[in-house]
Short mmCIF file of C-alpha atoms and ligand atoms in Angstrom, two decimals:
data_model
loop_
_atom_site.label_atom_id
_atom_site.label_comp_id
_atom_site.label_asym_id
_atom_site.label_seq_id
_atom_site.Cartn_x
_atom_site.Cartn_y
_atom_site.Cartn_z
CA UNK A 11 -12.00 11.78 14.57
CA UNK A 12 -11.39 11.71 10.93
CA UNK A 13 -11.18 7.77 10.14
CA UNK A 14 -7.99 6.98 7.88
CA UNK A 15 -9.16 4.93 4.86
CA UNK A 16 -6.57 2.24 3.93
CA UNK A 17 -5.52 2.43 -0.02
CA UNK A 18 -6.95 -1.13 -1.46
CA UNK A 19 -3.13 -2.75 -3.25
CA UNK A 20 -2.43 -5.42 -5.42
CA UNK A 21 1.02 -6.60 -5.91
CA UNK A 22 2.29 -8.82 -9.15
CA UNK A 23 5.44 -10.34 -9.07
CA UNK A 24 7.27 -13.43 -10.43
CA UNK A 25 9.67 -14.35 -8.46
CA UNK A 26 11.24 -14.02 -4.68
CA UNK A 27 8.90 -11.67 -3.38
CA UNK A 28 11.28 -9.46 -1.39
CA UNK A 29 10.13 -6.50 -2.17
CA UNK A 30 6.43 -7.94 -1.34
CA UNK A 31 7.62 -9.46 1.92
CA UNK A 32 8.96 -6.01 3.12
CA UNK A 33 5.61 -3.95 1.96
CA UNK A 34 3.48 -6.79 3.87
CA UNK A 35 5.46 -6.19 6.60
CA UNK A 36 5.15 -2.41 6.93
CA UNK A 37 1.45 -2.88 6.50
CA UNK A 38 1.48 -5.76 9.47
CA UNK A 39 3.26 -2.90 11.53
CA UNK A 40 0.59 -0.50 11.58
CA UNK A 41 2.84 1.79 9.51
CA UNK A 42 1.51 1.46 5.86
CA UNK A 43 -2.11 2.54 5.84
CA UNK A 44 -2.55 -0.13 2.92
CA UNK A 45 -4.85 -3.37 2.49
CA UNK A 46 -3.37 -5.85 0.27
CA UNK A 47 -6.32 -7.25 -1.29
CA UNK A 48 -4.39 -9.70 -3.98
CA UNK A 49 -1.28 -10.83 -4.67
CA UNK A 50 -0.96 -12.32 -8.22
CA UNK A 51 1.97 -14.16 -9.82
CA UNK A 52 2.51 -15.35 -13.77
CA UNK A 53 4.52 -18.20 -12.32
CA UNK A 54 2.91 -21.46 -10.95
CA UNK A 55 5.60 -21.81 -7.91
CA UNK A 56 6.82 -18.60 -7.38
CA UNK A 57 7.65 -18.14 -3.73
CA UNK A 58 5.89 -14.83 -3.69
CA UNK A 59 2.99 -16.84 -3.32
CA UNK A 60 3.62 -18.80 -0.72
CA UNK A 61 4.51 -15.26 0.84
CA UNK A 62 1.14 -13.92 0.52
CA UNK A 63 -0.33 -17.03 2.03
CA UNK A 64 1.72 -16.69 4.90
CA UNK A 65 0.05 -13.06 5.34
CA UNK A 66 -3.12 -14.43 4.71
CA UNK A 67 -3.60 -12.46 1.69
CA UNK A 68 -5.60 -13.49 -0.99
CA UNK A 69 -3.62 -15.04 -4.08
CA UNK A 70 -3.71 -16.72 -7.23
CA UNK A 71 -1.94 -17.89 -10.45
CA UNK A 72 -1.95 -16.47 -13.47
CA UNK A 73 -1.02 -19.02 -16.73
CA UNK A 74 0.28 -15.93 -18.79
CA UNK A 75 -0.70 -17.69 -22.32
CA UNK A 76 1.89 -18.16 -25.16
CA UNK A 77 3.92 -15.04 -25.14
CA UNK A 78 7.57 -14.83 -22.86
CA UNK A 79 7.63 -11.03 -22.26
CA UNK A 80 4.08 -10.35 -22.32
CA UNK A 81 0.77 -11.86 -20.80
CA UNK A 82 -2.03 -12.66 -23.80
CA UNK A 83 -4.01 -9.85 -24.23
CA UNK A 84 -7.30 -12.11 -22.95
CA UNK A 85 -5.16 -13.09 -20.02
CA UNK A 86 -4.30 -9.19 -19.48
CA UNK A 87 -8.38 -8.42 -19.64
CA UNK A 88 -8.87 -11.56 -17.27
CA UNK A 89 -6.30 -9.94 -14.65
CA UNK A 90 -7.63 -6.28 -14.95
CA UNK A 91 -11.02 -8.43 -13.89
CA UNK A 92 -9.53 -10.17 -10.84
CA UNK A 93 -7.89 -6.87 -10.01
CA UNK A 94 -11.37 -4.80 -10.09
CA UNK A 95 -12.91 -7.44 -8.22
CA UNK A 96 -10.83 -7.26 -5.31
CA UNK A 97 -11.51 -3.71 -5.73
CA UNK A 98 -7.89 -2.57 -5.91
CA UNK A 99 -6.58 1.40 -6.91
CA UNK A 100 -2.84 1.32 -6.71
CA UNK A 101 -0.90 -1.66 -8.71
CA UNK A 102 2.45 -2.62 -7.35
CA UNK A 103 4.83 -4.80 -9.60
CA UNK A 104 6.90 -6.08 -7.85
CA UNK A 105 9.37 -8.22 -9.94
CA UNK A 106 6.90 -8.49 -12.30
CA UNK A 107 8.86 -10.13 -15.65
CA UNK A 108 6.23 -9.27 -18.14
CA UNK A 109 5.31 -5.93 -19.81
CA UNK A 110 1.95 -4.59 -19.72
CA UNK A 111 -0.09 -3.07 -22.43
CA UNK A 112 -3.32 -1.37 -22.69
CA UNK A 113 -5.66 -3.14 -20.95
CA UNK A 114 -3.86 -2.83 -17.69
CA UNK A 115 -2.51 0.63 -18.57
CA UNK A 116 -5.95 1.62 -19.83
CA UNK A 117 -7.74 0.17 -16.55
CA UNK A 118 -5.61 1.77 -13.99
CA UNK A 119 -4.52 5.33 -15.06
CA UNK A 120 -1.48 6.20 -13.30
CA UNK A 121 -1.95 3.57 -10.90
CA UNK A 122 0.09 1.34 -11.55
CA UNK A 123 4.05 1.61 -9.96
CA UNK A 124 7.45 -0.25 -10.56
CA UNK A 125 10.42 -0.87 -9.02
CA UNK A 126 13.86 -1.08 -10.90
CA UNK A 127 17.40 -1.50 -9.36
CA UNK A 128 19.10 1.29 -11.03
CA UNK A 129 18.89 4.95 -11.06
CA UNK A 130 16.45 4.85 -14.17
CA UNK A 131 16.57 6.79 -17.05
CA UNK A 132 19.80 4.40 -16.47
CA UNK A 133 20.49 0.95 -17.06
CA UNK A 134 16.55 -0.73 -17.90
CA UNK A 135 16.19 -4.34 -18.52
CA UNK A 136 17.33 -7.33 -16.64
CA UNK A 137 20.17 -7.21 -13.87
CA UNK A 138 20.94 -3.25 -14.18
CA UNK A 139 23.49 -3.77 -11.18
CA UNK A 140 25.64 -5.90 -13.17
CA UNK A 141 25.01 -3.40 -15.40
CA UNK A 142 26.11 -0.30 -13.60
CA UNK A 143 28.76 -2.08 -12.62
CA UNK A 144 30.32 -3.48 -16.21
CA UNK A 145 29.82 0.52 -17.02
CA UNK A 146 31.94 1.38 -14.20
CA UNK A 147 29.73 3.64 -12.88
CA UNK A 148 30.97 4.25 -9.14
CA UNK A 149 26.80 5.23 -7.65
CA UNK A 150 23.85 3.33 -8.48
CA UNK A 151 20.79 2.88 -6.49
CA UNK A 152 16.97 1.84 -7.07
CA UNK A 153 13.93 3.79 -8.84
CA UNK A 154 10.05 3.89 -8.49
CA UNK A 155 8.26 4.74 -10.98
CA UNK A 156 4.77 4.71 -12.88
CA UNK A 157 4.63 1.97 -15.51
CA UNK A 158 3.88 2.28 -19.34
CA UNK A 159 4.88 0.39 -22.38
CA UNK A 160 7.93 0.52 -22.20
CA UNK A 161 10.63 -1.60 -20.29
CA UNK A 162 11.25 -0.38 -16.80
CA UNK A 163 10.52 3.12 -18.50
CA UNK A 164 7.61 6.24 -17.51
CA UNK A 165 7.61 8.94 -15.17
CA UNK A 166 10.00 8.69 -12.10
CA UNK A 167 8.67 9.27 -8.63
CA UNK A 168 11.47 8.38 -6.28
CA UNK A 169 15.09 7.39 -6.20
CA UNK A 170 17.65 5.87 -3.38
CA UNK A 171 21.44 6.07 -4.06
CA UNK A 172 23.74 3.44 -3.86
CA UNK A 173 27.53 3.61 -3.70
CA UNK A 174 29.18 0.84 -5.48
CA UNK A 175 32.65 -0.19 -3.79
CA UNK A 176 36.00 -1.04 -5.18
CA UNK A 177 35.74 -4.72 -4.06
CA UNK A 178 31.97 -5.01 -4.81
CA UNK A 179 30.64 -7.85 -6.58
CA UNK A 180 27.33 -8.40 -8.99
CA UNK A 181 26.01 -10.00 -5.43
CA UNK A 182 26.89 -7.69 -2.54
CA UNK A 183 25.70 -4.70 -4.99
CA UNK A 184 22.56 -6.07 -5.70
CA UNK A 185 21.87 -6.74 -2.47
CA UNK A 186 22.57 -3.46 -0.90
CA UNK A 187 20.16 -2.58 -3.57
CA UNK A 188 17.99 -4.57 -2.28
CA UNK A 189 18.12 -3.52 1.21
CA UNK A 190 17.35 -0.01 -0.02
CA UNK A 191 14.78 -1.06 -2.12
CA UNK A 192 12.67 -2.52 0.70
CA UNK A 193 12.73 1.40 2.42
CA UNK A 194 11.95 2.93 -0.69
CA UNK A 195 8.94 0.96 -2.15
CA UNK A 196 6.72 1.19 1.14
CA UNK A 197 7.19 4.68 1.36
CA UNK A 198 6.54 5.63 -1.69
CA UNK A 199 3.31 3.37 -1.31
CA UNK A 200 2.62 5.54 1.85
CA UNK A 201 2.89 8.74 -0.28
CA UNK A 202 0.26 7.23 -2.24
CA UNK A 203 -2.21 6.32 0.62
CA UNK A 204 -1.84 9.74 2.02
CA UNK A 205 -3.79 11.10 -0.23
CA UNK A 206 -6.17 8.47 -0.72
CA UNK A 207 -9.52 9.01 0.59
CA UNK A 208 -11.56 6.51 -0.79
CA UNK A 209 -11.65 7.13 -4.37
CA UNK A 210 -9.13 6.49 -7.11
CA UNK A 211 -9.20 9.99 -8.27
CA UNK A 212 -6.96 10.63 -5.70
CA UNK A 213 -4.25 7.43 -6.09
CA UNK A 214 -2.80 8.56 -8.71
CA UNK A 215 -1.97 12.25 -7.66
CA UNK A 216 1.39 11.94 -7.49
CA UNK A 217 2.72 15.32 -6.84
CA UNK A 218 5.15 16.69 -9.54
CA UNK A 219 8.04 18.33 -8.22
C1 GRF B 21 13.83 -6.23 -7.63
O1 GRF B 21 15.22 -6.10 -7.64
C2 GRF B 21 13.17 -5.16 -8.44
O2 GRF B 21 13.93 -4.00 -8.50
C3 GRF B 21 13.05 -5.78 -9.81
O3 GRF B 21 12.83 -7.14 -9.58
C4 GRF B 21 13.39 -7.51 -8.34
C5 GRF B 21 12.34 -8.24 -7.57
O4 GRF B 21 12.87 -8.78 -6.41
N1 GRF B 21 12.01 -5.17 -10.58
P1 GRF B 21 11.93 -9.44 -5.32
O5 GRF B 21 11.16 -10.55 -6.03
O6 GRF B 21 11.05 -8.38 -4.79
O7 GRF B 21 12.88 -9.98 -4.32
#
């Protein structure tokens, strides 16, 4: 029997963790051939931590230097580090508030993924449903998509569709978002580990439609 070998992830976030929370889970379930080797945050007490810990998954803090939308570039070289150390080929940001430059980009080729809650090229930067929503735009939805240096910007690799209602508000759109988000990010991390069989030459074949 050919053994499956599980793709090696580390997730980044700042914040909640949601998105983190429902990728763990698949992987608990048997049904995301993924090992979360690290979980790193930029924020001291950012509940994504805690999450990891309560998966048992190996975490750690990140001070992100002086910069607000960026982490130091030594910081950014220190994090590539941890990252190769836990031996990780596919980067998931996950909430992730700070844009990376070339050290990560450099280190990790196409391996490194977003999630945005708007039907990108559409509505980048912070709280695209309220967003779609001032625009009166009557569909919005979530994106995945490889990261570069731009904000919530670089190639697109899968999208779920959200209807926005007549009596919706900033809240009960985001968090159908949300909901949708937590279907779309493990499978396209599952599309990933398909084709991973052991080296990161094959992470990042995304295959271009
Ligand atoms: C998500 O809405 C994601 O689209 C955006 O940041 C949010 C993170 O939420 N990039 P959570 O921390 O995963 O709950």
């Amino acid at each position: 029997m050919i053994q499956m070998k599980h793709l090696p992830i580390g997730i980044l976030g700042s914040g909640k963790g949601s998105n983190c929370r429902a990728i763990l889970e698949r992987i608990r379930s048997g049904d995301l051939s993924a090992e979360p080797r690290l979980v790193v945050s930029d924020v001291l007490d950012a509940p994504i931590l805690d999450m990891a810990r309560e998966f048992g998954v190996a975490n750690a803090y990140l001070p992100p230097g002086r910069f607000r939308t960026r982490l130091e570039p030594e910081v950014e070289e220190q994090l590539v580090q941890m990252l190769h150390d836990a031996g990780v080929e596919l980067v998931v940001l996950a909430g992730f508030m700070r844009v990376l430059h070339e050290p990560m980009l450099k280190a990790f080729p196409r391996r490194i993924i977003n999630i945005h809650p708007s039907l990108l090229p559409k509505f980048p930067g912070l709280e695209a449903w309220k967003q779609a929503l001032g625009a009166g735009e009557t569909v919005t939805g979530c994106t995945v998509h490889y990261v570069d240096e731009q904000i919530d910007h670089g190639k697109i690799l899968a999208q779920k569709e959200v209807k926005i209602l007549p009596n919706d508000t900033a809240e009960s759109l985001h968090a159908r978002i949300q909901v949708l988000e937590h279907e779309l990010y493990p499978d396209v991390i599952a599309e990933f580990s398909k084709r991973y069989g052991g080296s990161s030459q094959q992470v990042g074949s995304w295959p271009d439609k």
